[in-house]
Short mmCIF file of C-alpha atoms and ligand atoms in Angstrom, two decimals:
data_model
loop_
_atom_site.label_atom_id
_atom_site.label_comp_id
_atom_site.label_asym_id
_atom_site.label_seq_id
_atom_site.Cartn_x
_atom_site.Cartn_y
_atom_site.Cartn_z
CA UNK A 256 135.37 -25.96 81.60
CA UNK A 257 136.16 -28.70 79.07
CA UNK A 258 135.60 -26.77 76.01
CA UNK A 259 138.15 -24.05 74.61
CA UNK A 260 135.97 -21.16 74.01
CA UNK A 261 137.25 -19.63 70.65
CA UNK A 262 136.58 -16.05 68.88
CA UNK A 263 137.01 -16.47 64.79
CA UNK A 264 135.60 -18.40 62.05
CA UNK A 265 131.99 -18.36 61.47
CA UNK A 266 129.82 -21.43 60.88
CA UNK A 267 125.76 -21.75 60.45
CA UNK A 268 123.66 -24.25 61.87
CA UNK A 269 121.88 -26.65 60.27
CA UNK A 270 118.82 -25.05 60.72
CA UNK A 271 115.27 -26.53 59.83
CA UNK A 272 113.05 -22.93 58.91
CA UNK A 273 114.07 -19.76 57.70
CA UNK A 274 113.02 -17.57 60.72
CA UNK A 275 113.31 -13.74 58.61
CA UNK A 276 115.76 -11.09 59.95
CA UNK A 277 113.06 -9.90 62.50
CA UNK A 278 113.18 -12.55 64.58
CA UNK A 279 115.76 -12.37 67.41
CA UNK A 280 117.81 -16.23 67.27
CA UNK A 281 118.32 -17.55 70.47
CA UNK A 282 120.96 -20.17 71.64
CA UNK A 283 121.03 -21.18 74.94
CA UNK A 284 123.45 -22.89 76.65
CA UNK A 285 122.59 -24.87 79.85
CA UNK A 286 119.53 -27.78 80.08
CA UNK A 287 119.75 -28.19 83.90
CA UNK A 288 117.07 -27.18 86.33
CA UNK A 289 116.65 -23.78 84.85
CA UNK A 290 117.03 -23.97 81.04
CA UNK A 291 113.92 -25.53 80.07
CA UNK A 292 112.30 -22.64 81.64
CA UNK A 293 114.49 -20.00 79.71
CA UNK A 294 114.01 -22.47 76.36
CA UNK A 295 110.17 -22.45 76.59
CA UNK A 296 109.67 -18.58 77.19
CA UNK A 297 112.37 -17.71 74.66
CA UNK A 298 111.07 -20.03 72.28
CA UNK A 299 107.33 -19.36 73.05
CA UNK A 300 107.32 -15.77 71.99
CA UNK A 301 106.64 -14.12 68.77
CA UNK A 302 109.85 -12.27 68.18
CA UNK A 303 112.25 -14.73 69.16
CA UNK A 304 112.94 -18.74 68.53
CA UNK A 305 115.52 -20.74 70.19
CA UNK A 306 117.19 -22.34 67.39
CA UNK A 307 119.78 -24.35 69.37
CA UNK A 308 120.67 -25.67 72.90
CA UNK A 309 124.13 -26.40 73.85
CA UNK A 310 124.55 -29.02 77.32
CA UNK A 311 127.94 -30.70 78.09
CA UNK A 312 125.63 -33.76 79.14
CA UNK A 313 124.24 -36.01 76.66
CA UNK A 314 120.98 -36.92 78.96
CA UNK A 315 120.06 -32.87 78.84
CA UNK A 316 120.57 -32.99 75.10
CA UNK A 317 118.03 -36.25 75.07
CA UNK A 318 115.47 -34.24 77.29
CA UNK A 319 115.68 -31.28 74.67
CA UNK A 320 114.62 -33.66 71.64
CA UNK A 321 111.97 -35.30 73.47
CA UNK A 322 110.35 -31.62 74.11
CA UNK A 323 111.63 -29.72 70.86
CA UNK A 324 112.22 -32.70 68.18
CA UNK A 325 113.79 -30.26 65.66
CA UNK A 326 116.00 -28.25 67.81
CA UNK A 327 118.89 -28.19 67.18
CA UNK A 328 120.97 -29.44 69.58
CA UNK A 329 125.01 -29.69 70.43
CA UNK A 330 127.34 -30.41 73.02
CA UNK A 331 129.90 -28.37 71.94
CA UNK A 332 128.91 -24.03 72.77
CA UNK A 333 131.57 -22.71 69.98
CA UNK A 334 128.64 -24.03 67.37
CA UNK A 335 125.97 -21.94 68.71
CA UNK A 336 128.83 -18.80 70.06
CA UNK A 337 130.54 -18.49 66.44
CA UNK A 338 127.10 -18.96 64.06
CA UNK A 339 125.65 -16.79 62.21
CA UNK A 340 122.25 -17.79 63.17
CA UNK A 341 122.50 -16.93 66.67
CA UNK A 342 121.59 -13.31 67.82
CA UNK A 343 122.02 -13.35 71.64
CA UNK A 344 123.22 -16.25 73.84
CA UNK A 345 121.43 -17.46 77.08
CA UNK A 346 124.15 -18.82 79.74
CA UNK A 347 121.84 -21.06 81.74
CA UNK A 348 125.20 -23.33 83.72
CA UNK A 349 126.81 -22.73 86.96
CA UNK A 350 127.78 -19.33 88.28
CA UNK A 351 131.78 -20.72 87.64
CA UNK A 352 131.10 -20.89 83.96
CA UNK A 353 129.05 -17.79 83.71
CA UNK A 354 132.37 -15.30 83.10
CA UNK A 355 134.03 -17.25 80.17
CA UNK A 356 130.26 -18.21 78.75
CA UNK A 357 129.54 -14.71 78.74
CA UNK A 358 132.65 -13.25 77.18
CA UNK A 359 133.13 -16.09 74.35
CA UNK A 360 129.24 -14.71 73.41
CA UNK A 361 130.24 -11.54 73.58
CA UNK A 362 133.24 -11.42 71.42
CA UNK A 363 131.82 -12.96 68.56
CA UNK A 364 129.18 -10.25 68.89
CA UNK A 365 126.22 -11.97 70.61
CA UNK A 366 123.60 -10.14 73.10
CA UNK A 367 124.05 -11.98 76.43
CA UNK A 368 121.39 -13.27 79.00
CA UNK A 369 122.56 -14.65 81.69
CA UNK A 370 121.85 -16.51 85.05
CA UNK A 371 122.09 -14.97 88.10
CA UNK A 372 124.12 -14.42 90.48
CA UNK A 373 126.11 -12.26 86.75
CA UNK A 374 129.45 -13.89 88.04
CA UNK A 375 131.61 -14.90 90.34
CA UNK A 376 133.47 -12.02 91.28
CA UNK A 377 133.06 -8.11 90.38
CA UNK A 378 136.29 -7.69 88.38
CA UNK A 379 134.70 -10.32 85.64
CA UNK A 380 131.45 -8.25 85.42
CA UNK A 381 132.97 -5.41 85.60
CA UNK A 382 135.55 -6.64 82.64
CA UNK A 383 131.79 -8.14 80.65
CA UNK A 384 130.22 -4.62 81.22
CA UNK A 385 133.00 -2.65 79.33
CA UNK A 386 132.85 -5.40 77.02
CA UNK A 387 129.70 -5.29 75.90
CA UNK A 388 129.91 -1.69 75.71
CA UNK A 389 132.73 -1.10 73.64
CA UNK A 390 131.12 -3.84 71.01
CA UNK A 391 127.68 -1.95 71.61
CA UNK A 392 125.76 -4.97 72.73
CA UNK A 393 123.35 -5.55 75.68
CA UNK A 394 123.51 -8.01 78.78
CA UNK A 395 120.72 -8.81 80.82
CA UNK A 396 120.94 -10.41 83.89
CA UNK A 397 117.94 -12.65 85.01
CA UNK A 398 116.22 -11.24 88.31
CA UNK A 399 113.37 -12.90 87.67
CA UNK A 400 112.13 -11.62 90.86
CA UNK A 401 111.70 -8.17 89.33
CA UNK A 402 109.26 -9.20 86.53
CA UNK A 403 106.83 -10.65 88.56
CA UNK A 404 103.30 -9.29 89.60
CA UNK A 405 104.13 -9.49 93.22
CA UNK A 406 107.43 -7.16 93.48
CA UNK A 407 105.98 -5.06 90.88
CA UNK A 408 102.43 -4.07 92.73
CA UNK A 409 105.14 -3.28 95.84
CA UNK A 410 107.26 -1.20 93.53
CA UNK A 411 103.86 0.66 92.94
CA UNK A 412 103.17 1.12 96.54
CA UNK A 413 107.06 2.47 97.50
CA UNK A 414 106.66 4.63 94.45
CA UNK A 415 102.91 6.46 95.21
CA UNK A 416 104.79 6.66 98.93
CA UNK A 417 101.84 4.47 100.28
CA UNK A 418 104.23 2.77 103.00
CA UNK A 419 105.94 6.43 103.54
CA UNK A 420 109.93 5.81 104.83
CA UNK A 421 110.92 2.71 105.03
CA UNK A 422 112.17 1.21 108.63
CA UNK A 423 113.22 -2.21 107.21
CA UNK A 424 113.02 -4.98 104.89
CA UNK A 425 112.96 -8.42 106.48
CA UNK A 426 112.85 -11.56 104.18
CA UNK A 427 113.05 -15.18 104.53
CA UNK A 428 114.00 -18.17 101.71
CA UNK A 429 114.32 -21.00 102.70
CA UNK A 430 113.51 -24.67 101.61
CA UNK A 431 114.90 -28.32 101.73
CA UNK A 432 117.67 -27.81 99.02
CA UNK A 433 118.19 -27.46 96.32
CA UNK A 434 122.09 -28.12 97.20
CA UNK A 435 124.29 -26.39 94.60
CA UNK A 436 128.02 -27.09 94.49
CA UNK A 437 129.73 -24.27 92.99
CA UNK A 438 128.18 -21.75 95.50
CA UNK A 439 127.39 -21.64 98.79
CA UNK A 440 123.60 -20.92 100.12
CA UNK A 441 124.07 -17.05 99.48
CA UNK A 442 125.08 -16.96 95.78
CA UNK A 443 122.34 -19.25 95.36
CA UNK A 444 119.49 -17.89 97.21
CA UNK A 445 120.45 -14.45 98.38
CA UNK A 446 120.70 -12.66 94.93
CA UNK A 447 117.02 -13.15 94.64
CA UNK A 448 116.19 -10.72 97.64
CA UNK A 449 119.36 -8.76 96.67
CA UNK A 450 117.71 -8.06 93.28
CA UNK A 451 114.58 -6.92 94.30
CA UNK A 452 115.83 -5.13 97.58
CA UNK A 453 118.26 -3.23 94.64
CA UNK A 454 114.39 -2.20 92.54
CA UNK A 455 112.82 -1.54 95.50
CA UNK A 456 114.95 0.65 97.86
CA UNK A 457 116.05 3.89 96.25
CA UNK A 458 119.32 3.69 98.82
CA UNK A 459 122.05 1.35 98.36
CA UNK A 460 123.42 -0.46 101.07
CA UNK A 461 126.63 1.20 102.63
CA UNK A 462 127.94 -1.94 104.81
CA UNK A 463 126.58 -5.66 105.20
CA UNK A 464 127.16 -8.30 107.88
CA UNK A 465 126.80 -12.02 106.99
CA UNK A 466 127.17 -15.03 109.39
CA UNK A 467 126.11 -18.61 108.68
CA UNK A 468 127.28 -22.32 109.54
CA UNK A 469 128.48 -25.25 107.30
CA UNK A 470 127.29 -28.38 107.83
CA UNK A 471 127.38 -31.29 105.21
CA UNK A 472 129.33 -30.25 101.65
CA UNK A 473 131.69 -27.74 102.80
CA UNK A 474 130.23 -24.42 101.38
CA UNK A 475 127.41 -22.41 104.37
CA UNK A 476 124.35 -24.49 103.97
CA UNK A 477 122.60 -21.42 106.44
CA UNK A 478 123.09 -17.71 106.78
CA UNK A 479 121.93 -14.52 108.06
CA UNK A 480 122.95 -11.03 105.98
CA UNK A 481 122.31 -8.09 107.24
CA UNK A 482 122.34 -5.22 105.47
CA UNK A 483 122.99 -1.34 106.57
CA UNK A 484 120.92 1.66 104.49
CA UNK A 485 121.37 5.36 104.87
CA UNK A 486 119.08 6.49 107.18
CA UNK A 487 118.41 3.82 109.63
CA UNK A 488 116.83 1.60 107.31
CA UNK A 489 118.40 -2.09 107.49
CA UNK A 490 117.91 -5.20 105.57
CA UNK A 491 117.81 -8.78 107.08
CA UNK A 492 117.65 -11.68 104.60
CA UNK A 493 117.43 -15.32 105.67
CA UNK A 494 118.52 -18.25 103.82
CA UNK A 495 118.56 -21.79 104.34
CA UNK A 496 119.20 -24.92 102.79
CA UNK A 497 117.91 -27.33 105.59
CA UNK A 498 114.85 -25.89 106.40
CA UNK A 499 111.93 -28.74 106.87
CA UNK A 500 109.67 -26.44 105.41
CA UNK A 501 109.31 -23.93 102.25
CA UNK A 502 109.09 -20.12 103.12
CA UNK A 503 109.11 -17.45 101.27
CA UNK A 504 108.00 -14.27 103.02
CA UNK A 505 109.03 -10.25 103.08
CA UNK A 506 107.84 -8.05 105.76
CA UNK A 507 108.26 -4.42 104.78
CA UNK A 508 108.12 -2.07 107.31
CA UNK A 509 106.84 1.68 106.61
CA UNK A 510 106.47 4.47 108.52
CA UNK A 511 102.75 5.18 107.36
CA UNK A 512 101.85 1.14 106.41
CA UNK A 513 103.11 -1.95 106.85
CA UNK A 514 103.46 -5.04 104.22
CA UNK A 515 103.71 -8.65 104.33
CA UNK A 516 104.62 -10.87 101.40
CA UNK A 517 104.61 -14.37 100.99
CA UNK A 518 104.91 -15.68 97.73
CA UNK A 519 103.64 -19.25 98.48
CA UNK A 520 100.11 -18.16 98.59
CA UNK A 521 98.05 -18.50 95.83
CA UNK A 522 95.66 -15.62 96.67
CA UNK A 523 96.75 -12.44 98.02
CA UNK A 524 100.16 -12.96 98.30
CA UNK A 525 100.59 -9.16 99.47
CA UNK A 526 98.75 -7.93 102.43
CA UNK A 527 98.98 -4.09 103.24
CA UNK A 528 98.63 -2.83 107.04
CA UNK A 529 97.49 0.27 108.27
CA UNK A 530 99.34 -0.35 111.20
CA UNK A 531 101.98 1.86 112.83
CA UNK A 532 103.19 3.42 116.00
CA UNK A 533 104.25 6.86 117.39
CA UNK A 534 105.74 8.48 120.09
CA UNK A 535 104.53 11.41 121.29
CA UNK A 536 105.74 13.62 124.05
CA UNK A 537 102.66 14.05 127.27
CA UNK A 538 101.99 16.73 129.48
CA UNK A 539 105.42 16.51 131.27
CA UNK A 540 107.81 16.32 128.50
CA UNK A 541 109.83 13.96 130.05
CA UNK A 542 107.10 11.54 129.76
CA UNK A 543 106.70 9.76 126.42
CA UNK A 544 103.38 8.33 124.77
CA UNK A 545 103.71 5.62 122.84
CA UNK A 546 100.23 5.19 120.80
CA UNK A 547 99.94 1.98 118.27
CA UNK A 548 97.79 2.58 115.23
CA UNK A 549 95.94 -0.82 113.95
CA UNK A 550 93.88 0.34 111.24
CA UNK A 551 92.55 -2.14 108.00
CA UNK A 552 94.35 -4.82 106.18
CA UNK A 553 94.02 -4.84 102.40
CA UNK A 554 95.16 -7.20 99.78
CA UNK A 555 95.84 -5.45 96.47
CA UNK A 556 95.60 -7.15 93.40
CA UNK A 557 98.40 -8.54 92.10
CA UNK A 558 98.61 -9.33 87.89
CA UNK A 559 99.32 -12.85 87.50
CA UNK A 560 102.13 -13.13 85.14
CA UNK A 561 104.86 -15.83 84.31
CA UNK A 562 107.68 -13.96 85.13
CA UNK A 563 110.16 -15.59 82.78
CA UNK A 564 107.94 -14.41 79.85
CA UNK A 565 107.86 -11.08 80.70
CA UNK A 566 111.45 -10.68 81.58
CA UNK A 567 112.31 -12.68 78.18
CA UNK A 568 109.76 -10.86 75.93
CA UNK A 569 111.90 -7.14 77.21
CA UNK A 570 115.10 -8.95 76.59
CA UNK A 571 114.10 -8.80 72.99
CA UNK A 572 112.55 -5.45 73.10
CA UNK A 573 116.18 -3.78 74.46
CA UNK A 574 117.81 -5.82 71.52
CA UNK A 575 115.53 -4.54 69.14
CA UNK A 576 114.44 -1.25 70.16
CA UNK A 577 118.46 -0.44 71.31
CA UNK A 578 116.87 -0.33 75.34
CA UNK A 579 119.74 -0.45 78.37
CA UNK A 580 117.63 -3.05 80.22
CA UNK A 581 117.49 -1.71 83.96
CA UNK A 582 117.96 -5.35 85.17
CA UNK A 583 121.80 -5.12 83.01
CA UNK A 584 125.09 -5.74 83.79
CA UNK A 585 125.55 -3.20 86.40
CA UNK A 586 122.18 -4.18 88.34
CA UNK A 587 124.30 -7.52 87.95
CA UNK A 588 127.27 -6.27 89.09
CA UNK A 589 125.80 -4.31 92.21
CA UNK A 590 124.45 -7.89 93.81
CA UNK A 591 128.12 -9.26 93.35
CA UNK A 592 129.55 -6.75 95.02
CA UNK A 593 127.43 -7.20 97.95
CA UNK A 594 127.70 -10.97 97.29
CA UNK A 595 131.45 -10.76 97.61
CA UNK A 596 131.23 -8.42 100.92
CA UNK A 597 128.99 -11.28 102.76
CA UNK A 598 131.15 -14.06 101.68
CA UNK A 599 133.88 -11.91 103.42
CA UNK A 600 131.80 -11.00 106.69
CA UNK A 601 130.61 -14.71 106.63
CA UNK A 602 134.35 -15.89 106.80
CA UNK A 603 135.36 -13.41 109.93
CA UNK A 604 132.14 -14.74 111.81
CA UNK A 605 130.56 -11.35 110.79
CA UNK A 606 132.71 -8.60 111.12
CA UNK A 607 131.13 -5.29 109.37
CA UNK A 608 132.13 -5.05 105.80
CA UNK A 609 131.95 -1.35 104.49
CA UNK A 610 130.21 -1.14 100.91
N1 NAD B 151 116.42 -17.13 87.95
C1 NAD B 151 116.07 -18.12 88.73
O1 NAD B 151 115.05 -18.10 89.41
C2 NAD B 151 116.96 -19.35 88.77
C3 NAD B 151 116.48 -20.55 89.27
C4 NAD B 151 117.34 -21.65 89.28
C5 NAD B 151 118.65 -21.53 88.81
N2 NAD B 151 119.07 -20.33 88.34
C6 NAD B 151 120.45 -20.16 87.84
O2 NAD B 151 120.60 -20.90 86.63
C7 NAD B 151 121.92 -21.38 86.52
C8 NAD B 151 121.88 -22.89 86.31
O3 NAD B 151 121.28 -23.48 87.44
P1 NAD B 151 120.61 -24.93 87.38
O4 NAD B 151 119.97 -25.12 88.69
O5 NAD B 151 119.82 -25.07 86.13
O6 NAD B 151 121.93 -25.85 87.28
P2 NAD B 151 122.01 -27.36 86.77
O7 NAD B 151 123.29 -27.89 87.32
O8 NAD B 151 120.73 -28.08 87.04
O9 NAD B 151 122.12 -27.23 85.18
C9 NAD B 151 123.25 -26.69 84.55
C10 NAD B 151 123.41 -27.38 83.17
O10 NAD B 151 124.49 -26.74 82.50
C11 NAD B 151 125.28 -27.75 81.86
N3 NAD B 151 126.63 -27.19 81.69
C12 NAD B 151 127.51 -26.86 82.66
N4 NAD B 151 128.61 -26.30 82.12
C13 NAD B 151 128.41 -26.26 80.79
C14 NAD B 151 129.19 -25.78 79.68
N5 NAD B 151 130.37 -25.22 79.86
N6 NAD B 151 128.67 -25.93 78.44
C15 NAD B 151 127.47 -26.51 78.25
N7 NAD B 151 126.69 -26.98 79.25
C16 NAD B 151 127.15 -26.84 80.50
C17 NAD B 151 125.20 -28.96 82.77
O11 NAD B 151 125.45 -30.15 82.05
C18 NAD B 151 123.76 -28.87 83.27
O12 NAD B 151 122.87 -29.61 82.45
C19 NAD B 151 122.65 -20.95 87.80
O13 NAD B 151 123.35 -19.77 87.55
C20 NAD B 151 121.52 -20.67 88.77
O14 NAD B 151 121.86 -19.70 89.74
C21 NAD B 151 118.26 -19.25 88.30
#
């Protein structure tokens, strides 16, 4: 990773204002795609400040004093991991560097948020779970997904048993790029629908099938997971690098309605079907009626909310108010294990992988 990670010593930052014990410090490391988003909500809120930003490349470190002119700012994370003006840490770098981000934070006693997919493999979050337990400190893993108006008005539904049982989940996420290199197209895209199949769906999966195709860096650019639910419900996720167009839509199938999402629109991104069908035996029992129900279509409202802010603003409120976030490590930990059971059906051309 470049940088030995080291537990010991403390050191404080050379820090501008004196922000009072109530405020919760932030440092965050990672000023890629993502981390101006994470810096802006953390920073934005009235509890918390981000009062450095750690980036192993000097042109992040320029973009960060160009927005935030007295942040401070560092290339090396052991500043911001062994201060004693940093609270919690936000690990905002590839999923390879999530694991040793996360522990060095850990160890010298920092709260942890951190990127999804939590980490590479289930033994590290397993390892950062009893970690942060035995030094009594939280880890939240950003779903943002789950803090957004959309998947919670559809929580609301599943939970007032509006769409009754549910048949299946179908969603698709796909877009030209962006091409990651650490991970192939299912740790990147898939633990977004993972996530918010996990809040949704009281069951948890018992076996997944993956397939999917490689075509230009090596790592499965395209792929198909399947996933298997107690009680004939199944899961179907698409997800696609090198898709001409940008879709992002979740059909929900109930027994009593039926629900399509797509997150593109603007306007009623969820639409609510009374439609349906049932089977029904006739006079002779041996012949079966099959009657299809097409009722209204309604759009409930759903709260416009930056997710970020609302995920970052309960971040703070589990620090503070001593809360075991629900989106933790072991919500974290649940999407790796199903993340490392695809990558394993994906490399045997889908065989069945038991959960
Ligand atoms: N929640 C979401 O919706 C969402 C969206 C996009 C990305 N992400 C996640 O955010 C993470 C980062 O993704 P990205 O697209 O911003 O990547 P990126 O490559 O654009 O940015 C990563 C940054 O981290 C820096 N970096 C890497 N290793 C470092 C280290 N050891 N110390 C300091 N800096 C280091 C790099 O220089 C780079 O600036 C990934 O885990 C990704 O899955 C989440």
């Amino acid at each position: 990773m470049g940088t030995t990670l080291s537990v010991g010593s403390t050191t404080n930052l050379p820090l501008t204002m004196d922000l009072g014990s109530s405020v919760i410090k932030i440092g965050v490391i990672g000023y890629g795609y993502w981390g101006p988003n994470i810096v802006r909500n953390f920073h934005g809120q009235g509890q918390s400040r981000v009062v450095s930003v750690c980036d192993q490349s000097p042109k992040s470190l320029q973009r960060v004093r160009q927005s935030y002119p007295d942040m401070h700012v560092t290339s090396d994370c052991n500043e911001l991991l062994r201060s004693t003006d940093v609270d919690a840490i936000a690990v905002v770098t590839p999923v390879r560097t999530h694991y040793e981000l996360a522990k060095a934070a850990l160890e010298n006693g920092k709260h942890v948020f951190v990127e999804k997919p939590f980490t590479s493999t289930s033994a590290q979050a397993e390892e950062l779970i009893e970690l942060a337990e035995r030094k009594n400190l939280k880890i939240m893993v950003d779903h943002t997904f789950l803090f957004t108006g959309a998947v919670r008005k559809i929580r609301k539904l599943i939970d007032e048993d509006a769409l009754g049982n549910l048949y299946y989940y179908d969603s698709t996420r796909v877009n030209l790029g962006l091409f990651q290199h650490d991970v192939n197209v299912i740790w990147d895209l898939a633990p977004h629908d993972l996530s918010i199949m996990d809040y949704l769906i009281a069951e948890k999966p018992q076996a997944v099938v993956a397939t999917g195709e490689r075509h230009l860096n090596g790592v499965a650019d395209v792929a198909f997971i399947t996933l298997y639910y107690p009680n004939n419900m199944i899961g179907h996720i698409n997800v696609n690098w090198l898709s001409p167009v940008k879709v992002r839509t979740t059909l929900i199938g109930g027994e009593k309605k039926m629900l399509f999402w797509n997150d593109i629109e603007a306007d009623e991104k969820i639409k609510v079907y009374d439609k349906g069908v049932q089977f029904s035996n006739g006079e002779a029992v041996y012949r079966q009626l099959v009657s299809y129900r097409t009722g209204d279509m309604w759009a409930p409202k759903v709260e416009q909310v930056e997710a970020l802010k609302a995920e970052a603003a309960y971040f703070i409120e589990c620090i503070t108010q001593n809360k075991d976030p629900f989106n933790g490590g072991e919500a974290g930990l649940r999407i790796v294990r199903i993340l490392e059971a695809a990558d394993k059906s994906l490399s045997q051309k889908g065989r069945v992988i038991e959960l």
